[in-house]
mmCIF file of C-alpha atoms in Angstrom:
data_model
loop_
_atom_site.group_PDB
_atom_site.id
_atom_site.type_symbol
_atom_site.label_atom_id
_atom_site.label_comp_id
_atom_site.label_asym_id
_atom_site.label_seq_id
_atom_site.Cartn_x
_atom_site.Cartn_y
_atom_site.Cartn_z
ATOM 1 C CA LEU A 15 9.053 -6.909 16.846
ATOM 2 C CA MET A 16 9.771 -7.797 13.509
ATOM 3 C CA THR A 17 12.699 -9.825 12.832
ATOM 4 C CA ASP A 18 13.006 -10.133 8.693
ATOM 5 C CA PRO A 19 14.448 -7.146 7.060
ATOM 6 C CA THR A 20 12.266 -7.848 4.017
ATOM 7 C CA SER A 21 9.613 -7.225 6.160
ATOM 8 C CA TRP A 22 10.290 -4.171 6.885
ATOM 9 C CA SER A 23 11.257 -3.154 3.429
ATOM 10 C CA SER A 24 7.546 -4.699 2.179
ATOM 11 C CA LEU A 25 5.935 -2.589 4.541
ATOM 12 C CA ALA A 26 7.545 0.741 3.876
ATOM 13 C CA GLY A 27 7.697 0.332 0.223
ATOM 14 C CA VAL A 28 3.861 -0.209 0.353
ATOM 15 C CA GLY A 29 3.201 2.589 2.326
ATOM 16 C CA LEU A 30 5.304 4.523 0.366
ATOM 17 C CA VAL A 31 3.634 3.546 -2.934
ATOM 18 C CA ALA A 32 0.199 3.829 -1.273
ATOM 19 C CA ASN A 33 0.716 7.399 0.797
ATOM 20 C CA VAL A 34 3.291 9.258 -1.612
ATOM 21 C CA THR A 35 1.975 10.977 -4.726
ATOM 22 C CA GLY A 36 3.459 10.761 -8.007
ATOM 23 C CA ASP A 37 5.419 8.531 -10.136
ATOM 24 C CA VAL A 38 8.361 6.511 -9.211
ATOM 25 C CA HIS A 39 10.735 9.339 -10.401
ATOM 26 C CA GLU A 40 8.480 11.869 -8.152
ATOM 27 C CA VAL A 41 8.243 9.961 -5.333
ATOM 28 C CA PHE A 42 12.120 9.831 -5.572
ATOM 29 C CA ALA A 43 12.566 13.569 -5.550
ATOM 30 C CA LYS A 44 10.232 13.827 -2.827
ATOM 31 C CA VAL A 45 12.492 11.380 -0.697
ATOM 32 C CA ASP A 46 15.595 13.112 -1.609
ATOM 33 C CA ALA A 47 14.590 16.236 0.305
ATOM 34 C CA ASN A 48 18.216 17.725 -0.302
ATOM 35 C CA GLY A 49 18.110 17.079 -3.692
ATOM 36 C CA ASP A 50 21.709 15.325 -4.085
ATOM 37 C CA GLY A 51 20.294 12.351 -6.356
ATOM 38 C CA ALA A 52 20.852 10.253 -3.152
ATOM 39 C CA ILE A 53 18.379 9.008 -0.660
ATOM 40 C CA ASP A 54 20.720 9.282 3.046
ATOM 41 C CA LYS A 55 19.858 7.846 6.278
ATOM 42 C CA ASP A 56 17.942 11.333 7.709
ATOM 43 C CA GLU A 57 15.952 11.478 4.546
ATOM 44 C CA LEU A 58 14.874 7.465 4.825
ATOM 45 C CA ARG A 59 14.607 7.797 8.119
ATOM 46 C CA ARG A 60 12.577 11.117 7.551
ATOM 47 C CA VAL A 61 10.090 9.409 5.309
ATOM 48 C CA LEU A 62 9.723 6.267 6.869
ATOM 49 C CA SER A 63 8.297 8.637 10.534
ATOM 50 C CA ASP A 64 6.171 10.517 8.239
ATOM 51 C CA LEU A 65 4.360 7.265 7.293
ATOM 52 C CA ARG A 66 4.589 6.323 10.935
ATOM 53 C CA CYS A 67 6.787 3.403 10.113
ATOM 54 C CA TYR A 68 9.025 3.244 13.419
ATOM 55 C CA LEU A 69 11.868 1.268 13.170
ATOM 56 C CA SER A 70 14.558 0.465 16.592
ATOM 57 C CA ASP A 71 18.052 1.466 15.415
ATOM 58 C CA GLU A 72 19.059 -1.898 14.681
ATOM 59 C CA GLU A 73 15.767 -2.717 12.267
ATOM 60 C CA PHE A 74 16.577 0.635 10.288
ATOM 61 C CA GLU A 75 20.140 -0.389 9.621
ATOM 62 C CA ALA A 76 19.279 -3.668 8.318
ATOM 63 C CA LEU A 77 16.850 -2.084 6.381
ATOM 64 C CA PHE A 78 18.800 0.474 4.931
ATOM 65 C CA LEU A 79 21.505 -1.965 4.411
ATOM 66 C CA ARG A 80 19.427 -3.906 2.177
ATOM 67 C CA LEU A 81 18.030 -1.065 0.071
ATOM 68 C CA ASP A 82 21.733 -0.036 -0.237
ATOM 69 C CA GLU A 83 22.582 -2.629 -2.858
ATOM 70 C CA ASP A 84 25.856 -1.282 -3.717
ATOM 71 C CA SER A 85 26.929 -0.364 -0.126
ATOM 72 C CA SER A 86 27.704 3.105 -1.392
ATOM 73 C CA GLY A 87 26.065 4.550 1.964
ATOM 74 C CA THR A 88 22.983 6.130 0.205
ATOM 75 C CA ILE A 89 20.432 4.716 -1.405
ATOM 76 C CA GLY A 90 20.413 5.860 -5.054
ATOM 77 C CA GLU A 91 17.982 6.250 -7.846
ATOM 78 C CA GLY A 92 18.263 2.724 -9.403
ATOM 79 C CA GLU A 93 17.720 1.377 -5.868
ATOM 80 C CA PHE A 94 15.110 3.053 -5.354
ATOM 81 C CA LEU A 95 13.077 2.357 -8.422
ATOM 82 C CA ARG A 96 13.556 -1.574 -7.559
ATOM 83 C CA TRP A 97 11.871 -1.175 -4.603
ATOM 84 C CA TYR A 98 9.620 0.793 -5.656
ATOM 85 C CA VAL A 99 8.461 -1.467 -8.485
ATOM 86 C CA LEU A 100 8.093 -4.523 -6.231
ATOM 87 C CA SER A 101 6.313 -2.473 -3.566
ATOM 88 C CA THR A 102 3.853 -1.738 -6.493
ATOM 89 C CA GLU A 103 3.901 -5.117 -7.691
ATOM 90 C CA ARG A 104 2.926 -6.318 -3.859
ATOM 91 C CA ILE A 105 -0.026 -4.151 -3.760
ATOM 92 C CA MET A 106 -1.071 -4.988 -7.001
ATOM 93 C CA SER A 107 -0.838 -8.756 -6.230
ATOM 94 C CA LYS A 108 -2.721 -7.951 -3.266
ATOM 95 C CA ALA A 109 -5.364 -5.841 -4.723
ATOM 96 C CA LYS A 110 -5.903 -8.943 -7.344
ATOM 97 C CA GLU A 111 -6.256 -11.252 -4.246
ATOM 98 C CA THR A 112 -8.913 -9.077 -2.134
ATOM 99 C CA PHE A 113 -11.110 -7.970 -5.849
ATOM 100 C CA GLU A 114 -11.448 -12.382 -5.811
ATOM 101 C CA THR A 115 -11.958 -12.771 -2.449
ATOM 102 C CA LEU A 116 -15.243 -9.955 -3.168
ATOM 103 C CA ASP A 117 -16.003 -11.551 -6.265
ATOM 104 C CA THR A 118 -18.007 -14.340 -4.266
ATOM 105 C CA ASN A 119 -20.196 -15.156 -7.340
ATOM 106 C CA LYS A 120 -17.095 -15.074 -9.886
ATOM 107 C CA SER A 121 -18.496 -12.575 -12.256
ATOM 108 C CA GLY A 122 -15.416 -10.817 -12.654
ATOM 109 C CA THR A 123 -17.244 -7.678 -11.173
ATOM 110 C CA ILE A 124 -18.370 -6.902 -7.465
ATOM 111 C CA ASP A 125 -21.483 -6.040 -6.699
ATOM 112 C CA ARG A 126 -22.873 -3.988 -3.734
ATOM 113 C CA ASP A 127 -23.892 -7.139 -2.077
ATOM 114 C CA GLU A 128 -21.061 -8.353 -2.528
ATOM 115 C CA PHE A 129 -18.980 -5.327 -1.283
ATOM 116 C CA LYS A 130 -21.390 -4.897 1.601
ATOM 117 C CA VAL A 131 -20.911 -8.338 3.182
ATOM 118 C CA PHE A 132 -17.067 -7.566 2.949
ATOM 119 C CA LEU A 133 -17.527 -4.062 4.557
ATOM 120 C CA HIS A 134 -19.709 -5.570 7.255
ATOM 121 C CA ASP A 135 -16.896 -7.819 8.083
ATOM 122 C CA LEU A 136 -14.328 -5.267 8.750
ATOM 123 C CA ASP A 137 -16.843 -3.043 10.250
ATOM 124 C CA PRO A 138 -20.630 -4.206 11.804
ATOM 125 C CA GLN A 139 -21.808 -0.508 11.887
ATOM 126 C CA VAL A 140 -20.884 0.739 8.629
ATOM 127 C CA THR A 141 -24.114 2.165 6.755
ATOM 128 C CA ASP A 142 -26.176 1.714 3.090
ATOM 129 C CA ASP A 143 -24.594 5.617 3.035
ATOM 130 C CA GLN A 144 -20.945 4.693 3.779
ATOM 131 C CA ILE A 145 -21.056 1.845 0.963
ATOM 132 C CA THR A 146 -22.724 3.979 -1.387
ATOM 133 C CA SER A 147 -19.815 6.083 -1.006
ATOM 134 C CA VAL A 148 -17.401 3.910 -1.400
ATOM 135 C CA ILE A 149 -19.276 2.246 -4.782
ATOM 136 C CA GLY A 150 -19.233 5.792 -5.877
ATOM 137 C CA GLU A 151 -15.073 6.404 -5.364
ATOM 138 C CA MET A 152 -14.908 3.324 -7.158
ATOM 139 C CA TRP A 153 -16.983 3.757 -10.276
ATOM 140 C CA GLN A 154 -15.943 5.234 -13.266
ATOM 141 C CA SER A 155 -17.647 3.712 -16.285
ATOM 142 C CA GLY A 156 -20.233 1.734 -17.124
ATOM 143 C CA ASP A 157 -22.785 -0.132 -14.865
ATOM 144 C CA LYS A 158 -22.789 1.317 -11.427
ATOM 145 C CA LYS A 159 -24.502 -1.568 -10.341
ATOM 146 C CA GLU A 160 -20.787 -3.562 -10.729
ATOM 147 C CA ILE A 161 -17.199 -2.441 -9.823
ATOM 148 C CA THR A 162 -14.441 -4.146 -12.510
ATOM 149 C CA TYR A 163 -11.254 -4.973 -11.349
ATOM 150 C CA ALA A 164 -9.741 -2.010 -12.921
ATOM 151 C CA GLU A 165 -12.152 0.221 -10.907
ATOM 152 C CA PHE A 166 -11.306 -1.344 -8.140
ATOM 153 C CA SER A 167 -7.540 -1.691 -8.326
ATOM 154 C CA ASP A 168 -7.146 2.050 -9.204
ATOM 155 C CA TRP A 169 -9.376 2.882 -5.718
ATOM 156 C CA TYR A 170 -7.291 -0.113 -3.563
ATOM 157 C CA THR A 171 -3.987 2.120 -3.686
ATOM 158 C CA THR A 172 -5.381 4.482 -1.718
ATOM 159 C CA SER A 173 -8.033 2.670 -0.072
ATOM 160 C CA PHE A 174 -8.616 2.362 3.688
ATOM 161 C CA ILE A 175 -8.574 -2.023 3.063
ATOM 162 C CA LEU A 176 -5.009 -1.823 2.105
ATOM 163 C CA GLN A 177 -4.210 0.636 5.233
ATOM 164 C CA HIS A 178 -6.413 -2.152 7.241
ATOM 165 C CA GLN A 179 -4.376 -4.792 5.526
ATOM 166 C CA GLN A 180 -1.093 -3.235 6.357
ATOM 167 C CA ASN A 181 -2.043 -2.546 10.056
ATOM 168 C CA GLU A 182 -2.744 -6.588 10.189
ATOM 169 C CA ALA A 183 0.265 -7.167 8.416
ATOM 170 C CA THR A 184 2.246 -4.964 10.919
ATOM 171 C CA GLU A 185 0.580 -6.124 13.989
ATOM 172 C CA ALA A 186 0.926 -9.986 12.696
ATOM 173 C CA SER A 187 4.604 -9.266 12.444
ATOM 174 C CA GLU A 188 5.129 -7.970 15.926
#
């Protein structure tokens, strides 16, 4: 099992950013179920459970202590904001790293062939129709044959690729 609370914090934060819609204040309000302006242990455990981030009692306590910077017994909006922003930065860093890996010819865009190789590595059974569908999800404007970093990063935060990378990180830390 994971032994580093920073790993739990990273994985849970990334899961929260990727899977709960809204800006940081809206997400805080969703997690703060009773609306008292702070996230208590029950509220945090509920959201982690919703994200399928299951921790032992000891792991949960270590995570909560890490997030409760002022030791008040709750996670205030400022503490939550810092965690959320760091999680967003981790996602965008991973998006950039993934994009650069996919852009094998270093053109600054991802074309269909580059993306196809990547998807086939994830799932050898992927079809051309599925590839076309994913590219269609990413494309926003310009040449439909190439995806820019901006298009990729917008799509990435809710993508199956991020989920796959999160699962790999979880398995590697167990």
